CSV table of C-alpha atoms in Angstrom, one decimal:
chain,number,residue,atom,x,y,z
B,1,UNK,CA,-22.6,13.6,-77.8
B,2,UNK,CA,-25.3,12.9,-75.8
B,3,UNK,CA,-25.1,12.4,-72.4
B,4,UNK,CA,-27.5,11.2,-69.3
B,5,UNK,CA,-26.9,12.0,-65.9
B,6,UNK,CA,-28.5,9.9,-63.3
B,7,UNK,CA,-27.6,12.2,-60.0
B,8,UNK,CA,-28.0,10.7,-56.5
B,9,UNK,CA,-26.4,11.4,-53.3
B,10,UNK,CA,-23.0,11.1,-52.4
B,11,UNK,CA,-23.8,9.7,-49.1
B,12,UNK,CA,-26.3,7.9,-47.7
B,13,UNK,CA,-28.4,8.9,-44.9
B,14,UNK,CA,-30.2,6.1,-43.8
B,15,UNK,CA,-30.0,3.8,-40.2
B,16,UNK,CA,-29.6,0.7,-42.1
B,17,UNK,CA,-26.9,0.8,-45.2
B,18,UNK,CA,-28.8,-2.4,-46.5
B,19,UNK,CA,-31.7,-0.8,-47.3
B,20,UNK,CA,-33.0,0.2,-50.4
B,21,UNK,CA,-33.3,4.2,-51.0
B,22,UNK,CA,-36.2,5.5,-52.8
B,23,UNK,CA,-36.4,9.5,-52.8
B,24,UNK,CA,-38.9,11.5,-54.9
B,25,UNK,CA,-37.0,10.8,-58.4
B,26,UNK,CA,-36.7,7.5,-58.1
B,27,UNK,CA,-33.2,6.7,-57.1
B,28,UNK,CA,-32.8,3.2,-55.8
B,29,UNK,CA,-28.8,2.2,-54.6
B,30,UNK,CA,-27.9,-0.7,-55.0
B,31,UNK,CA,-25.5,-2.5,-52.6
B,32,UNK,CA,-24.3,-6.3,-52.8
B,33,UNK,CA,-26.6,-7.0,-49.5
B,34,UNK,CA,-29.4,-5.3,-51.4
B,35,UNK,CA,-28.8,-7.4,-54.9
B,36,UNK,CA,-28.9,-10.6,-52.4
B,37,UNK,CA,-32.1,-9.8,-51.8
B,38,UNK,CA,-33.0,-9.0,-55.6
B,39,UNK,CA,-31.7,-12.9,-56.3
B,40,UNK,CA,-34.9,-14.8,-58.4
B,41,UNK,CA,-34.5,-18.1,-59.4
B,42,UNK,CA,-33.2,-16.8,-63.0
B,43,UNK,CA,-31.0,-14.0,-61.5
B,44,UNK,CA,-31.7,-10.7,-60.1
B,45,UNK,CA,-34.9,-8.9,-61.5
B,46,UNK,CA,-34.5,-4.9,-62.3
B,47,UNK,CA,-37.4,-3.6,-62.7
B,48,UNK,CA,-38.9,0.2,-63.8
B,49,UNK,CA,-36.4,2.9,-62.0
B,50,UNK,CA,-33.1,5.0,-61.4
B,51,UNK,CA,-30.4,2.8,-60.1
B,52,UNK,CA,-27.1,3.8,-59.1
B,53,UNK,CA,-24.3,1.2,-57.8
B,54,UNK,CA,-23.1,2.2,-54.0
B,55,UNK,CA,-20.2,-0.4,-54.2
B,56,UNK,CA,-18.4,-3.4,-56.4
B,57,UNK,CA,-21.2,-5.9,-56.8
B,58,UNK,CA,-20.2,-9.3,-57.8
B,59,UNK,CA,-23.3,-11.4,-59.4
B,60,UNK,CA,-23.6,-15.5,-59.6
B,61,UNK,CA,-26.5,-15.2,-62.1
B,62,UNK,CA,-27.5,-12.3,-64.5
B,63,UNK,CA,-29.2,-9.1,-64.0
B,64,UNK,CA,-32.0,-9.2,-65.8
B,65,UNK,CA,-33.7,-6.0,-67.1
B,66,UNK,CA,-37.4,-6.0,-67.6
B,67,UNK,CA,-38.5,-2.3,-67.7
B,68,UNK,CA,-37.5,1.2,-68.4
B,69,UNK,CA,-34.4,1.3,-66.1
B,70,UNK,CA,-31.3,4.1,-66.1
B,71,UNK,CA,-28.5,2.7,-64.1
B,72,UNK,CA,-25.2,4.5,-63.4
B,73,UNK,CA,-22.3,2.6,-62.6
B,74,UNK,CA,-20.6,5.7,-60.5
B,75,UNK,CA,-17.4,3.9,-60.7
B,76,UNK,CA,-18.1,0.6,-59.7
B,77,UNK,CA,-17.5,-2.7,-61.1
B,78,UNK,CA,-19.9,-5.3,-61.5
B,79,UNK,CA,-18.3,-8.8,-62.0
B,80,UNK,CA,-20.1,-12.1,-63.0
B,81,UNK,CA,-18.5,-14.7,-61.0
B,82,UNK,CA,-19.8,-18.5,-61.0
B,83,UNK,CA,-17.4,-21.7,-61.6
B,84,UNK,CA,-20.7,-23.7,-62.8
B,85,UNK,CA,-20.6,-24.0,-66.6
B,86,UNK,CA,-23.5,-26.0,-66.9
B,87,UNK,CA,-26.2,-22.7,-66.9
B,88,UNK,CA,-26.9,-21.7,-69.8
B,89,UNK,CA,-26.8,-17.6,-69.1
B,90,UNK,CA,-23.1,-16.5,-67.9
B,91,UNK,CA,-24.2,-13.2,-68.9
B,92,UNK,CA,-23.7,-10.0,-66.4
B,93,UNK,CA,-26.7,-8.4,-67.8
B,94,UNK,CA,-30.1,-9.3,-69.8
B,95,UNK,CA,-31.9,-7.0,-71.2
B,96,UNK,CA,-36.0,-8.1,-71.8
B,97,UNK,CA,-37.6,-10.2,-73.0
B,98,UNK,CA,-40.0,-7.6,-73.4
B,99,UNK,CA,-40.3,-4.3,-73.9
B,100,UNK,CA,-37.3,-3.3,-71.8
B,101,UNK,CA,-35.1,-0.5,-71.8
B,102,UNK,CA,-31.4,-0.1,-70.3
B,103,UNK,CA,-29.8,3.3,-70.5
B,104,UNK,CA,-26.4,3.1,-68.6
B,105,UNK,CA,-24.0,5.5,-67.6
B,106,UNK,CA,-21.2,6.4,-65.3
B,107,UNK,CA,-20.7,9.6,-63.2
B,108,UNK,CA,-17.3,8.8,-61.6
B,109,UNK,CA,-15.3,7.9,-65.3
B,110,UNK,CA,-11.7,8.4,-63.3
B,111,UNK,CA,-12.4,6.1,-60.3
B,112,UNK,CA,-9.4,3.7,-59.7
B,113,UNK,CA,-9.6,-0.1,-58.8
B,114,UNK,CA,-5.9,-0.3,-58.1
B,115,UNK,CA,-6.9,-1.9,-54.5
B,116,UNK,CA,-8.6,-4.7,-56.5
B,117,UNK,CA,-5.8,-7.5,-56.8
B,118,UNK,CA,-8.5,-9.6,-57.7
B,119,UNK,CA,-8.8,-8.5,-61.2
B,120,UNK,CA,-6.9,-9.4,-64.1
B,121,UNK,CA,-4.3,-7.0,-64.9
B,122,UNK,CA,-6.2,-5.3,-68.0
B,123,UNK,CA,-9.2,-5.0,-65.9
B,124,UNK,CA,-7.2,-3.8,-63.0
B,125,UNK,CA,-5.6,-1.0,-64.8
B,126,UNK,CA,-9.0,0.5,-66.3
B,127,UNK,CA,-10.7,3.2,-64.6
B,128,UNK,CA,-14.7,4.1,-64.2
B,129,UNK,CA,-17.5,1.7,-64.3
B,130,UNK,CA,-17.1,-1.0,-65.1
B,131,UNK,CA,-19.5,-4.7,-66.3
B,132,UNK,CA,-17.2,-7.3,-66.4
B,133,UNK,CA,-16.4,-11.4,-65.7
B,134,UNK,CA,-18.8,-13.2,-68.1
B,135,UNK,CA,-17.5,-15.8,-69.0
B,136,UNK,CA,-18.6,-19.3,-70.7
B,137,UNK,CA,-19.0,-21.4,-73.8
B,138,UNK,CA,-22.1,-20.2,-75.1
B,139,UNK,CA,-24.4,-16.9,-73.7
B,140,UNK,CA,-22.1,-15.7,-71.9
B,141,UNK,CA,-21.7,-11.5,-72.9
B,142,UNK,CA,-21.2,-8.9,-71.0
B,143,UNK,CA,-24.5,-7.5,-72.0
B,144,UNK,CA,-27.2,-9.5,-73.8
B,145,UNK,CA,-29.8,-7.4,-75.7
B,146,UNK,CA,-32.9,-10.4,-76.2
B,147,UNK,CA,-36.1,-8.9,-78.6
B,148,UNK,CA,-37.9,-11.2,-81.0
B,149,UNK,CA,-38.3,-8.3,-83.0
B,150,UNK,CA,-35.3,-5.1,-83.4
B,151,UNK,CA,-37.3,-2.5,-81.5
B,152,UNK,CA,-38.7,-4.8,-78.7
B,153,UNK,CA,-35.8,-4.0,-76.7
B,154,UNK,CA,-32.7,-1.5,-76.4
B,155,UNK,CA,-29.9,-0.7,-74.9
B,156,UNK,CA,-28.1,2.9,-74.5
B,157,UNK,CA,-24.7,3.3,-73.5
B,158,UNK,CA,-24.4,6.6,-72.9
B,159,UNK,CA,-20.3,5.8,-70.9
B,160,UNK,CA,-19.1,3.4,-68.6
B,161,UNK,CA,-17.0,0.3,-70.1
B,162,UNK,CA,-17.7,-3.3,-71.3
B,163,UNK,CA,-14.5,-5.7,-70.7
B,164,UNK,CA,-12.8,-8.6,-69.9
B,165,UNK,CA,-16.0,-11.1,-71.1
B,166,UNK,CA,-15.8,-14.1,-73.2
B,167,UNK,CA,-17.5,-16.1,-74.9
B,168,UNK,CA,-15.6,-19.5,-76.0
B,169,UNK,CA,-17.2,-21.0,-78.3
B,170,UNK,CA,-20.5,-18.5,-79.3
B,171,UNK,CA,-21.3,-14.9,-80.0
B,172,UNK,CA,-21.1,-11.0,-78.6
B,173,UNK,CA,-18.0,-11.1,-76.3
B,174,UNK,CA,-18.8,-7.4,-75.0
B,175,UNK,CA,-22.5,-7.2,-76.5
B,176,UNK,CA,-24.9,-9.7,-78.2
B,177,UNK,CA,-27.8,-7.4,-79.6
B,178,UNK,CA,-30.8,-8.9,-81.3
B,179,UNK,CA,-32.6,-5.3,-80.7
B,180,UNK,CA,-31.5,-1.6,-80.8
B,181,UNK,CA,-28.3,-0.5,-79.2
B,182,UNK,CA,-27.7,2.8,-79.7
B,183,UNK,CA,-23.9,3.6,-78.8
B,184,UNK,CA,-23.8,7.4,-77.4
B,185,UNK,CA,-20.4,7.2,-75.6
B,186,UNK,CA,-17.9,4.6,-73.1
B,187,UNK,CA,-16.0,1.8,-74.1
B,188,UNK,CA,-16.6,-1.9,-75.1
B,189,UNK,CA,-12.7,-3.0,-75.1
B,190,UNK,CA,-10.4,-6.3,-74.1
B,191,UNK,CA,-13.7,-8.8,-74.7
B,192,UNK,CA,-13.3,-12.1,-76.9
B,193,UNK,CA,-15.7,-14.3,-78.5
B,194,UNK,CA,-15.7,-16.5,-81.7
B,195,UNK,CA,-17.5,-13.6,-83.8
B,196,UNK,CA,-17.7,-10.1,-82.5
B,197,UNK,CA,-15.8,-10.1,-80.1
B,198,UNK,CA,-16.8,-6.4,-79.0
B,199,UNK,CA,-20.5,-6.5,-80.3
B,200,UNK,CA,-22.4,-9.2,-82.2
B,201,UNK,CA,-25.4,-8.1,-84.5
B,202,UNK,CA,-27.6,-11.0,-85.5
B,203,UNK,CA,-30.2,-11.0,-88.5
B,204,UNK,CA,-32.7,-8.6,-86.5
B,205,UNK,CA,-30.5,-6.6,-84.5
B,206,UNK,CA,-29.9,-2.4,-85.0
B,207,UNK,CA,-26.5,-0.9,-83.6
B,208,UNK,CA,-26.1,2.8,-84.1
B,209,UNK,CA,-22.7,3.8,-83.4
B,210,UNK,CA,-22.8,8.2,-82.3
B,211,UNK,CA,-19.5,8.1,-80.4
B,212,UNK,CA,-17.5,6.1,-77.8
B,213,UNK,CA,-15.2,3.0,-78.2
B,214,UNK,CA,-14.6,-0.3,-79.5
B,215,UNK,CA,-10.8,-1.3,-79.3
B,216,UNK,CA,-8.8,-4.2,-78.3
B,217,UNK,CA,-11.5,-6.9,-78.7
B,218,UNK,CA,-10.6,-10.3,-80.5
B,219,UNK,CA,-12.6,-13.3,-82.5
B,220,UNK,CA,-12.2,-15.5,-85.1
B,221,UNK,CA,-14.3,-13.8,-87.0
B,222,UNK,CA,-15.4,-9.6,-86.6
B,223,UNK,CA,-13.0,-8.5,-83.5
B,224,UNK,CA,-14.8,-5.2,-83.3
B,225,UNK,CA,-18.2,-5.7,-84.7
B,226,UNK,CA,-19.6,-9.1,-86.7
B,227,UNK,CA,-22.9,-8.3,-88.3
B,228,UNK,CA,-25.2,-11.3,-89.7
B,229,UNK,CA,-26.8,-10.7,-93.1
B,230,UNK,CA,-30.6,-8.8,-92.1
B,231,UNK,CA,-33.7,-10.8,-92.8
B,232,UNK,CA,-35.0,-7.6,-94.5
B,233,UNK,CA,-33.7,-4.6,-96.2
B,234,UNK,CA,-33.7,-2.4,-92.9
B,235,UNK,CA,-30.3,-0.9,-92.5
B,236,UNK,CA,-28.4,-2.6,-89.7
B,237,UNK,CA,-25.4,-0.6,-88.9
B,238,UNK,CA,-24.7,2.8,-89.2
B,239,UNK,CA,-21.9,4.8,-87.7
B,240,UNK,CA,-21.8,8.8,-87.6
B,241,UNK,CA,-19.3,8.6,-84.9
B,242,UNK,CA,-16.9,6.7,-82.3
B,243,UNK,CA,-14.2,4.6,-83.1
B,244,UNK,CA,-13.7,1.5,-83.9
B,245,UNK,CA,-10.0,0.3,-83.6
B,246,UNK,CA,-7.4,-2.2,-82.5
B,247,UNK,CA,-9.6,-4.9,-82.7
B,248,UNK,CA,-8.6,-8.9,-84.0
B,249,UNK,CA,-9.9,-11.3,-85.8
């Protein structure tokens, strides 16, 4: 499988832990004083770089990706978390509107969050990175994949995990793609929507499945994966590896 390794430094060596570290590849940490700062009106703006979470980050608004970025979890979590159900994104992360790239990855897969009692017991007991929290009646997945057109934006999961994110009464509990995702490795598991429940394709969107996970996701309709009929005769799925299992609907 393919694999991408985003390396940074274990620890930091820098006067001020809040601010931002750029070295000569380009690795920026990121650190829940640091996303503070990030915060735009819409959410917090990622642009072009090498990101690498320092901590548990919680978010009130989505991270919004609008370049060619590679982020590693290294074991952290990043939880949406925001009682007002009136916005109309409750998604953790965005990726476009144009021309934007997420790769993401995780470097520390075995890293325990038994300390967070916060979480909800199937979150608690998962190990790694982790994107988790969205949670609303309409656009409100894990990870959002926006493109007008399939190859205008794309997402590569390359490992880390997609969980506990629903979606009431809408699409894409784990992942709503509407442009390339391209599944290399990591798990999208325990999301819910009312189809797809672990990934939602609509009529434009490309999902190529080469390994990792889709398990224990539930919807009315599609647990694992729903795909909408294409607009053209481009092939929508394909799947030369990974599993796809447990899922309801």
């Amino acid at each position: 499988n393919a694999r991408l390794v985003i390396p940074h430094p274990k620890k930091e060596k820098t006067q001020n832990e809040n601010e931002v570290i750029l070295d000569g590849i380009g690795r920026i940490r990121l650190a829940q004083s640091i996303m503070n700062k990030m915060n735009i009106k819409t959410g917090y703006k990622l642009d072009v770089g090498n990101y690498y979470l320092a901590e548990d980050i919680t978010i009130d608004k989505p991270i919004i990706v609008t370049g060619d970025v590679n982020l590693c979890l290294n074991g952290k979590i990043i939880q949406y978390s925001n009682n007002d159900m009136s916005l109309k994104y409750r998604t953790a992360i965005i990726v476009g509107p144009n021309n934007a790239t997420l790769n993401l990855c995780d470097c520390q897969p075995e890293e325990s969050h038994i300390e967070r009692t916060d979480l909800p017991d199937e979150i608690h007991d998962l190990t790694g990175g982790i994107i988790t929290g969205a949670n609303g009646d309409s656009y409100a997945s894990g990870i959002r994949v926006y493109s007008t057109t399939a190859t205008s934006n794309s997402f590569n999961l390359y490992s880390g995990t997609i969980a506990g994110n629903t979606v009431q009464k809408d699409n894409g509990g784990g992942v709503y793609n509407s442009g390339t995702f391209n599944m290399y490795g990591g798990k999208i598991t325990q999301n819910s929507a009312e189809s797809g429940g672990g990934v939602y394709l609509d009529n434009i969107g490309i999902f190529n499945i080469h390994g990792g996970e889709i398990s224990n996701n539930n919807a009315k309709y599609g647990g694992g994966v729903y795909n909408v009929k294409p607009s053209s005769s481009q092939l929508k799925l394909k799947m030369d590896g990974g599993i796809i299992t447990q899922n309801v609907a």
